[in-house]
CSV table of C-alpha atoms and ligand atoms in Angstrom, one decimal:
chain,number,residue,atom,x,y,z
F,72,MET,CA,-74.0,18.2,-25.8
F,73,LEU,CA,-74.4,16.2,-29.1
F,74,LYS,CA,-73.5,18.3,-32.1
F,75,GLN,CA,-76.2,18.2,-34.7
F,76,VAL,CA,-74.8,16.6,-37.9
F,77,GLN,CA,-75.6,18.3,-41.2
F,78,ARG,CA,-75.7,15.6,-43.8
F,79,ALA,CA,-75.8,16.3,-47.5
F,80,TYR,CA,-78.5,15.0,-49.9
F,81,ASN,CA,-75.9,12.7,-51.4
F,82,PHE,CA,-76.8,11.1,-54.8
F,83,ASN,CA,-73.3,10.3,-55.8
F,84,ALA,CA,-72.9,7.3,-58.1
F,85,GLY,CA,-69.9,5.9,-56.2
F,86,PRO,CA,-68.3,6.3,-53.8
F,87,SER,CA,-71.6,7.1,-52.4
F,88,ALA,CA,-73.6,7.6,-49.2
F,89,LEU,CA,-73.0,5.4,-46.2
F,90,PRO,CA,-75.5,4.8,-43.4
F,91,LEU,CA,-75.1,7.5,-40.7
F,92,PRO,CA,-75.2,5.0,-37.8
F,93,VAL,CA,-72.3,3.1,-39.5
F,94,LEU,CA,-70.2,6.3,-39.7
F,95,GLN,CA,-71.0,7.2,-36.1
F,96,ARG,CA,-70.0,3.7,-34.9
F,97,ALA,CA,-66.7,3.9,-36.8
F,98,GLN,CA,-66.1,7.3,-35.3
F,99,GLU,CA,-66.7,5.9,-31.8
F,100,GLU,CA,-64.4,3.0,-32.4
F,101,LEU,CA,-61.7,4.8,-34.3
F,102,VAL,CA,-58.9,5.4,-31.8
F,103,ASP,CA,-59.6,2.5,-29.5
F,104,PHE,CA,-61.1,-0.5,-31.3
F,105,ARG,CA,-62.7,-2.8,-28.8
F,106,GLY,CA,-60.3,-2.1,-26.0
F,107,SER,CA,-57.2,-2.8,-28.1
F,108,GLY,CA,-55.8,0.7,-27.7
F,109,MET,CA,-55.5,0.8,-31.5
F,110,SER,CA,-57.6,1.7,-34.5
F,111,VAL,CA,-58.7,-1.2,-36.8
F,112,MET,CA,-56.2,0.4,-39.3
F,113,GLU,CA,-53.4,-0.2,-36.8
F,114,LEU,CA,-54.1,-3.9,-36.1
F,115,SER,CA,-52.0,-6.6,-37.7
F,116,HIS,CA,-54.0,-8.4,-40.3
F,117,ARG,CA,-52.7,-11.6,-38.7
F,118,SER,CA,-54.1,-10.7,-35.2
F,119,SER,CA,-57.1,-12.6,-33.8
F,120,LEU,CA,-59.0,-9.3,-33.3
F,121,TYR,CA,-58.7,-8.5,-37.0
F,122,GLU,CA,-59.4,-12.0,-38.0
F,123,GLU,CA,-62.7,-11.8,-36.1
F,124,VAL,CA,-63.6,-8.6,-38.1
F,125,HIS,CA,-62.7,-10.4,-41.4
F,126,ASN,CA,-64.6,-13.6,-40.7
F,127,GLN,CA,-67.6,-11.9,-39.3
F,128,ALA,CA,-68.0,-9.8,-42.4
F,129,ILE,CA,-67.8,-13.0,-44.5
F,130,ALA,CA,-70.4,-14.7,-42.3
F,131,LEU,CA,-72.7,-11.7,-42.3
F,132,LEU,CA,-72.6,-11.3,-46.1
F,133,LYS,CA,-73.5,-15.0,-46.4
F,134,GLU,CA,-76.3,-14.7,-43.9
F,135,VAL,CA,-77.8,-11.4,-45.2
F,136,TYR,CA,-77.6,-12.2,-48.9
F,137,GLY,CA,-78.6,-15.9,-48.6
F,138,ILE,CA,-75.3,-17.2,-50.0
F,139,PRO,CA,-75.1,-21.0,-50.0
F,140,ALA,CA,-72.8,-22.3,-47.2
F,141,ASP,CA,-70.3,-23.9,-49.6
F,142,TYR,CA,-69.8,-20.8,-51.7
F,143,HIS,CA,-66.7,-18.7,-51.1
F,144,VAL,CA,-66.7,-15.0,-50.2
F,145,LEU,CA,-63.5,-13.2,-51.1
F,146,PHE,CA,-62.3,-9.6,-50.3
F,147,LEU,CA,-60.0,-8.5,-53.1
F,148,GLN,CA,-58.5,-5.3,-54.4
F,149,GLY,CA,-58.3,-3.6,-57.8
F,150,GLY,CA,-62.0,-2.7,-57.9
F,151,ALA,CA,-64.6,-4.3,-60.2
F,152,SER,CA,-62.3,-3.2,-63.0
F,153,LEU,CA,-59.7,-5.8,-62.1
F,154,GLN,CA,-62.4,-8.4,-62.1
F,155,PHE,CA,-63.0,-7.6,-65.8
F,156,SER,CA,-59.5,-9.1,-66.3
F,157,MET,CA,-59.4,-11.7,-63.6
F,158,VAL,CA,-62.6,-13.5,-64.8
F,159,PRO,CA,-61.2,-14.2,-68.3
F,160,MET,CA,-57.7,-14.9,-67.0
F,161,ASN,CA,-59.0,-17.6,-64.7
F,162,PHE,CA,-62.0,-19.0,-66.6
F,163,LEU,CA,-61.5,-18.4,-70.4
F,164,PRO,CA,-59.1,-21.1,-71.6
F,165,ALA,CA,-57.7,-21.3,-75.2
F,166,GLY,CA,-60.2,-23.0,-77.5
F,167,LYS,CA,-63.2,-21.7,-75.6
F,168,SER,CA,-65.4,-18.6,-75.9
F,169,ALA,CA,-67.0,-16.4,-73.2
F,170,GLY,CA,-70.3,-14.7,-73.9
F,171,TYR,CA,-71.0,-11.1,-72.9
F,172,VAL,CA,-74.3,-9.3,-72.8
F,173,LEU,CA,-73.7,-5.6,-73.6
F,174,THR,CA,-76.0,-3.4,-71.6
F,175,GLY,CA,-73.8,-0.3,-71.0
F,176,SER,CA,-70.3,1.1,-70.5
F,177,TRP,CA,-69.2,-1.2,-67.8
F,178,ALA,CA,-70.3,-4.3,-69.7
F,179,GLU,CA,-68.4,-3.0,-72.7
F,180,LYS,CA,-65.3,-2.5,-70.6
F,181,ALA,CA,-65.6,-6.1,-69.2
F,182,TYR,CA,-66.0,-7.4,-72.8
F,183,LYS,CA,-63.0,-5.4,-74.0
F,184,GLU,CA,-60.7,-7.0,-71.3
F,185,ALA,CA,-62.0,-10.5,-72.1
F,186,LYS,CA,-61.1,-9.9,-75.8
F,187,LEU,CA,-57.6,-9.0,-74.9
F,188,LEU,CA,-57.2,-12.3,-73.2
F,189,GLY,CA,-59.1,-14.8,-75.3
F,190,ASN,CA,-62.1,-15.3,-77.4
F,191,ALA,CA,-65.1,-13.3,-76.3
F,192,VAL,CA,-68.4,-13.0,-78.1
F,193,GLU,CA,-71.3,-10.7,-77.9
F,194,VAL,CA,-74.5,-12.6,-76.8
F,195,ALA,CA,-76.8,-9.6,-77.1
F,196,SER,CA,-76.5,-5.8,-77.1
F,197,THR,CA,-78.9,-2.9,-76.8
F,198,LYS,CA,-76.2,-0.4,-77.8
F,199,ASP,CA,-78.1,0.8,-80.9
F,200,GLU,CA,-81.0,1.7,-78.7
F,201,SER,CA,-78.7,3.9,-76.5
F,202,TYR,CA,-78.8,1.2,-73.8
F,203,ARG,CA,-82.3,2.1,-72.9
F,204,ARG,CA,-83.3,-1.4,-72.0
F,205,ILE,CA,-82.1,-4.8,-70.8
F,206,PRO,CA,-82.4,-7.5,-73.5
F,207,ARG,CA,-85.3,-9.9,-73.0
F,208,LEU,CA,-84.2,-13.4,-72.0
F,209,ASP,CA,-85.4,-14.7,-75.4
F,210,GLU,CA,-83.0,-12.4,-77.1
F,211,LEU,CA,-80.0,-14.1,-75.5
F,212,HIS,CA,-78.6,-16.7,-78.0
F,213,TYR,CA,-75.5,-18.6,-77.0
F,214,SER,CA,-74.0,-22.0,-77.3
F,215,ASN,CA,-74.0,-24.4,-74.3
F,216,ASP,CA,-70.2,-24.8,-74.4
F,217,LEU,CA,-69.5,-21.2,-73.5
F,218,ALA,CA,-66.8,-20.9,-70.9
F,219,TYR,CA,-69.2,-18.5,-69.0
F,220,LEU,CA,-71.9,-16.0,-69.7
F,221,HIS,CA,-71.2,-12.5,-68.3
F,222,ILE,CA,-73.9,-9.9,-67.4
F,223,THR,CA,-74.0,-6.6,-65.6
F,224,SER,CA,-77.0,-6.7,-63.3
F,225,ASN,CA,-77.3,-2.9,-63.0
F,226,ASN,CA,-76.1,-0.4,-65.4
F,227,THR,CA,-74.9,2.5,-63.3
F,228,ILE,CA,-74.4,4.9,-66.2
F,229,TYR,CA,-77.6,4.3,-68.3
F,230,GLY,CA,-79.9,3.5,-65.3
F,231,THR,CA,-81.2,0.1,-66.3
F,232,GLN,CA,-81.4,-3.1,-64.2
F,233,TRP,CA,-82.1,-6.8,-64.8
F,234,THR,CA,-85.2,-8.1,-63.1
F,235,ASP,CA,-85.0,-11.7,-64.2
F,236,PHE,CA,-81.7,-13.5,-64.7
F,237,PRO,CA,-81.1,-16.1,-67.3
F,238,ASP,CA,-81.1,-19.8,-66.4
F,239,SER,CA,-77.8,-20.5,-68.1
F,240,GLY,CA,-77.8,-24.3,-67.3
F,241,GLU,CA,-74.3,-25.8,-67.7
F,242,VAL,CA,-72.8,-22.4,-68.6
F,243,PRO,CA,-71.5,-20.6,-65.5
F,244,LEU,CA,-73.3,-17.3,-65.0
F,245,VAL,CA,-71.0,-14.5,-64.0
F,246,ALA,CA,-72.4,-11.1,-62.9
F,247,ASP,CA,-70.9,-7.7,-62.2
F,248,MET,CA,-73.2,-6.5,-59.4
F,249,SER,CA,-71.2,-3.5,-58.4
F,250,SER,CA,-74.1,-1.1,-58.3
F,251,ASP,CA,-77.0,-3.3,-57.1
F,252,ILE,CA,-75.5,-6.0,-54.8
F,253,LEU,CA,-77.6,-6.3,-51.6
F,254,SER,CA,-80.3,-4.0,-53.0
F,255,LYS,CA,-82.9,-6.8,-53.2
F,256,PRO,CA,-83.0,-10.6,-52.5
F,257,ILE,CA,-81.6,-12.7,-55.4
F,258,ASP,CA,-81.1,-16.4,-55.9
F,259,VAL,CA,-77.4,-16.6,-55.5
F,260,LYS,CA,-77.4,-20.3,-56.6
F,261,LYS,CA,-78.0,-19.2,-60.2
F,262,PHE,CA,-74.6,-17.6,-60.3
F,263,ALA,CA,-71.1,-19.2,-60.6
F,264,LEU,CA,-69.4,-15.9,-59.7
F,265,ILE,CA,-70.6,-12.5,-58.6
F,266,TYR,CA,-68.3,-9.5,-58.1
F,267,ALA,CA,-68.8,-6.0,-56.9
F,268,GLY,CA,-66.7,-3.0,-56.0
F,269,ALA,CA,-67.9,-2.1,-52.5
F,270,GLN,CA,-68.2,1.6,-52.9
F,271,LYS,CA,-71.8,1.7,-54.1
F,272,ASN,CA,-73.9,-0.5,-51.8
F,273,LEU,CA,-71.5,-2.2,-49.5
F,274,GLY,CA,-69.1,0.2,-48.0
F,275,PRO,CA,-66.1,2.4,-48.9
F,276,SER,CA,-63.9,1.9,-51.9
F,277,GLY,CA,-60.8,-0.2,-51.6
F,278,VAL,CA,-62.4,-3.7,-51.3
F,279,THR,CA,-64.0,-5.8,-54.0
F,280,VAL,CA,-66.3,-8.6,-53.0
F,281,VAL,CA,-66.3,-11.9,-55.0
F,282,ILE,CA,-68.8,-14.6,-54.4
F,283,LEU,CA,-67.6,-17.9,-55.9
F,284,ARG,CA,-69.3,-21.3,-56.4
F,285,PRO,CA,-67.0,-24.0,-55.1
F,286,ASP,CA,-66.6,-25.9,-58.4
F,287,MET,CA,-65.2,-22.8,-60.0
F,288,VAL,CA,-62.2,-23.0,-57.7
F,289,GLU,CA,-61.0,-26.2,-59.4
F,290,ARG,CA,-61.6,-24.7,-62.8
F,291,ALA,CA,-59.5,-21.6,-62.1
F,292,ALA,CA,-56.3,-21.1,-64.0
F,293,GLN,CA,-53.0,-21.8,-62.1
F,294,ASN,CA,-50.5,-20.6,-64.7
F,295,ILE,CA,-51.2,-16.9,-64.1
F,296,PRO,CA,-49.7,-14.4,-61.6
F,297,THR,CA,-50.4,-15.5,-58.0
F,298,MET,CA,-52.3,-12.4,-57.0
F,299,LEU,CA,-54.7,-12.9,-59.8
F,300,ARG,CA,-55.6,-16.5,-58.9
F,301,TYR,CA,-58.9,-17.1,-57.3
F,302,ASP,CA,-57.8,-20.4,-55.9
F,303,ILE,CA,-55.0,-18.8,-54.0
F,304,HIS,CA,-57.3,-16.2,-52.4
F,305,VAL,CA,-59.8,-19.0,-51.5
F,306,LYS,CA,-57.1,-21.1,-50.0
F,307,ASN,CA,-55.8,-18.1,-47.9
F,308,ASN,CA,-59.2,-16.8,-46.9
F,309,SER,CA,-58.3,-13.5,-48.7
F,310,LEU,CA,-55.3,-13.1,-46.5
F,311,TYR,CA,-52.6,-14.2,-49.0
F,312,ASN,CA,-51.3,-10.6,-48.7
F,313,THR,CA,-52.5,-7.6,-46.6
F,314,PRO,CA,-56.2,-7.0,-47.3
F,315,PRO,CA,-57.8,-3.6,-47.1
F,316,THR,CA,-58.5,-4.0,-43.4
F,317,PHE,CA,-60.4,-0.8,-42.7
F,318,ALA,CA,-62.6,-1.1,-45.8
F,319,ILE,CA,-63.5,-4.7,-44.7
F,320,TYR,CA,-64.3,-3.5,-41.2
F,321,MET,CA,-66.6,-0.8,-42.7
F,322,LEU,CA,-68.2,-3.4,-45.0
F,323,GLY,CA,-68.9,-5.5,-41.9
F,324,GLU,CA,-70.6,-2.6,-40.2
F,325,VAL,CA,-72.7,-1.9,-43.3
F,326,LEU,CA,-73.8,-5.5,-43.2
F,327,LYS,CA,-74.8,-5.2,-39.6
F,328,TRP,CA,-76.8,-2.2,-40.4
F,329,VAL,CA,-78.6,-4.0,-43.3
F,330,LYS,CA,-79.4,-6.9,-41.0
F,331,GLU,CA,-80.6,-4.7,-38.1
F,332,THR,CA,-82.7,-2.7,-40.6
F,333,GLY,CA,-84.6,-5.8,-41.8
F,334,GLY,CA,-82.3,-7.4,-44.3
F,335,VAL,CA,-82.3,-7.3,-48.1
F,336,ALA,CA,-86.1,-7.7,-48.4
F,337,GLU,CA,-86.4,-4.4,-46.4
F,338,MET,CA,-83.7,-2.8,-48.6
F,339,GLU,CA,-85.8,-3.7,-51.6
F,340,ARG,CA,-89.0,-2.3,-50.1
F,341,ARG,CA,-87.2,0.9,-49.3
F,342,ASN,CA,-85.5,1.2,-52.6
F,343,ARG,CA,-88.8,0.7,-54.5
F,344,GLU,CA,-90.4,3.4,-52.5
F,345,LYS,CA,-87.5,5.8,-52.9
F,346,ALA,CA,-87.1,5.3,-56.7
F,347,ALA,CA,-90.9,5.6,-57.2
F,348,LEU,CA,-90.8,9.1,-55.7
F,349,ILE,CA,-88.4,10.3,-58.3
F,350,TYR,CA,-89.8,8.3,-61.3
F,351,GLU,CA,-93.2,9.7,-60.5
F,352,ALA,CA,-91.9,13.2,-60.6
F,353,ILE,CA,-90.5,12.3,-64.1
F,354,ASP,CA,-93.7,10.6,-65.3
F,355,ARG,CA,-96.1,13.2,-64.1
F,356,SER,CA,-94.1,16.1,-65.6
F,357,GLY,CA,-95.7,15.9,-69.0
F,358,GLY,CA,-92.4,15.6,-70.7
F,359,PHE,CA,-90.5,18.3,-68.8
F,360,TYR,CA,-88.3,15.5,-67.4
F,361,ARG,CA,-87.7,12.5,-69.6
F,362,GLY,CA,-86.4,9.3,-68.2
F,363,HIS,CA,-83.6,7.6,-70.2
F,364,ALA,CA,-84.5,4.0,-69.5
F,365,ASP,CA,-87.5,2.1,-70.8
F,366,LYS,CA,-90.0,1.7,-68.0
F,367,ASP,CA,-89.6,-2.1,-67.7
F,368,SER,CA,-85.8,-1.8,-67.5
F,369,ARG,CA,-85.6,1.0,-65.0
F,370,SER,CA,-83.0,0.8,-62.3
F,371,LEU,CA,-84.0,1.2,-58.7
F,372,MET,CA,-80.4,2.4,-58.0
F,373,ASN,CA,-79.5,4.9,-60.7
F,374,ILE,CA,-82.3,7.1,-62.0
F,375,THR,CA,-81.3,8.8,-65.2
F,376,PHE,CA,-83.2,11.6,-66.8
F,377,ARG,CA,-82.9,14.6,-69.1
F,378,LEU,CA,-84.6,18.0,-69.4
F,379,GLN,CA,-85.7,19.5,-72.8
F,380,THR,CA,-82.5,21.4,-73.4
F,381,GLU,CA,-78.9,21.3,-72.2
F,382,GLU,CA,-79.3,24.8,-71.0
F,383,LEU,CA,-82.2,23.9,-68.8
F,384,GLU,CA,-80.3,20.9,-67.6
F,385,LYS,CA,-77.4,23.1,-66.6
F,386,LYS,CA,-79.8,25.4,-64.7
F,387,PHE,CA,-81.3,22.5,-63.0
F,388,LEU,CA,-78.0,21.1,-61.9
F,389,VAL,CA,-76.7,24.5,-60.7
F,390,GLU,CA,-79.9,25.2,-58.6
F,391,ALA,CA,-80.0,21.7,-57.3
F,392,LYS,CA,-76.4,22.1,-56.0
F,393,GLN,CA,-77.4,25.4,-54.4
F,394,ALA,CA,-80.3,23.6,-52.7
F,395,GLY,CA,-77.9,21.1,-51.2
F,396,PHE,CA,-78.1,18.2,-53.6
F,397,VAL,CA,-74.8,16.4,-54.4
F,398,GLY,CA,-74.0,14.2,-57.4
F,399,LEU,CA,-77.0,14.7,-59.7
F,400,ASN,CA,-75.0,15.2,-62.9
F,401,GLY,CA,-75.1,12.3,-65.3
F,402,HIS,CA,-71.9,10.4,-66.0
F,403,ARG,CA,-69.4,12.4,-68.1
F,404,SER,CA,-69.9,10.0,-71.0
F,405,VAL,CA,-73.6,10.5,-71.4
F,406,GLY,CA,-74.6,13.9,-69.8
F,407,GLY,CA,-78.0,14.6,-68.4
F,408,CYS,CA,-79.0,14.0,-64.8
F,409,ARG,CA,-78.7,10.9,-62.6
F,410,ALA,CA,-79.8,10.3,-59.0
F,411,SER,CA,-78.2,7.3,-57.4
F,412,ALA,CA,-80.4,6.1,-54.6
F,413,TYR,CA,-78.4,3.3,-53.2
F,414,ASN,CA,-79.3,1.4,-50.0
F,415,ALA,CA,-77.9,4.1,-47.7
F,416,VAL,CA,-79.6,7.0,-49.3
F,417,PRO,CA,-82.4,8.0,-47.0
F,418,PHE,CA,-86.1,8.3,-48.0
F,419,GLU,CA,-86.0,11.9,-46.9
F,420,ALA,CA,-83.3,12.7,-49.5
F,421,CYS,CA,-85.4,11.3,-52.3
F,422,GLN,CA,-88.5,13.1,-51.1
F,423,ALA,CA,-86.6,16.4,-51.0
F,424,LEU,CA,-85.3,15.7,-54.6
F,425,ARG,CA,-88.9,15.0,-55.7
F,426,GLU,CA,-90.1,18.3,-54.2
F,427,PHE,CA,-87.2,20.2,-55.7
F,428,MET,CA,-88.0,18.7,-59.2
F,429,ILE,CA,-91.6,19.7,-59.0
F,430,GLU,CA,-90.8,23.2,-57.8
F,431,PHE,CA,-88.2,23.6,-60.5
F,432,GLN,CA,-90.7,22.6,-63.1
F,433,LYS,CA,-93.2,25.1,-61.7
F,434,GLN,CA,-90.6,27.9,-62.1
F,435,ASN,CA,-89.3,26.9,-65.5
F,436,GLY,CA,-92.0,24.8,-67.2
D,31,PLP,C1,-68.6,1.4,-60.6
D,31,PLP,C2,-68.7,0.2,-61.4
D,31,PLP,C3,-67.6,-0.5,-61.9
D,31,PLP,C4,-66.2,0.0,-61.6
D,31,PLP,O1,-65.8,-0.3,-60.3
D,31,PLP,P1,-64.3,0.0,-59.8
D,31,PLP,O2,-64.4,-0.5,-58.4
D,31,PLP,O3,-64.1,1.5,-59.8
D,31,PLP,O4,-63.4,-0.7,-60.7
D,31,PLP,C5,-67.8,-1.6,-62.6
D,31,PLP,N1,-69.0,-2.1,-62.9
D,31,PLP,C6,-70.1,-1.4,-62.5
D,31,PLP,C7,-71.5,-2.0,-62.8
D,31,PLP,C8,-70.0,-0.3,-61.7
D,31,PLP,O5,-71.1,0.4,-61.3
């Protein structure tokens, strides 16, 4: 008899919910992967069986996300945080400047690393507006000889998201997409480099995806530590050293799930529907709940809101936890509440949260 699985209403910001069919498939394959008598974790990373997993994940990401055929897909380690350093190490030569758009804590961290390594400049910032919004494209002022322009497509902590991306012309556009990669269709051709830690929308933690335009490989620095060189990872198909094989396998399974579910267009449709449930509960509350982000900058992934007092927020979070909701507290740096509704968070979880919010307001409004 099949045991009924009790799944939490998981709104964690990352690591976060994974699709149930992916977890079940991994469970089925765990001790004997495709007749090998071994788990994926026990395979040599040089075996043909693992290589198939690795290359299939790359091919699927290209297919599902519409990545041009000549772009490179890399599976690295060190999280998005190491990309904060690798990007300037590889692409910010002496005598050049890199431009950073500051839209939240992660963008600030990326900027800080770049400043340690070279000349980085602030292209725009909404810090003095508590990062409530994404700057308009006409607020971005930068010179055409920037080494690159860096943006953070979704601000996980403040709950804002870019909708239109800059046309940066000759300036390579670099984006940290850790918290919204694969959440909607994008025009990958606009970007010279995209990076994302997998643990929000792509799979488990431990693998970081880098999508790289081919001309960037020739521009990458070669006088830096080998493991930090993009060209080395390109040349070795991310197998220069042992990659995080199990995380890559899981990523491949998540990609299959996205494809079978209808692709990124369907992800976007679902994400809009889910986020609308919660934003509506905020907007119709007459000020009981207050969204942090300006409406036109709202994230579909991370929904940030406050209640009128910290006391009420505390009560809300305690009762939400008792009702089975996980991960609703805001980031420790900003407080308040945050619901992260990534691709794998089901509609039913968002609907349950909406109902909980309405009921809590009735009891405490
Ligand atoms: C989570 C997150 C990071 C940090 O990712 P790590 O993999 O933990 O280094 C960086 N940028 C953004 C936008 C994030 O959401």
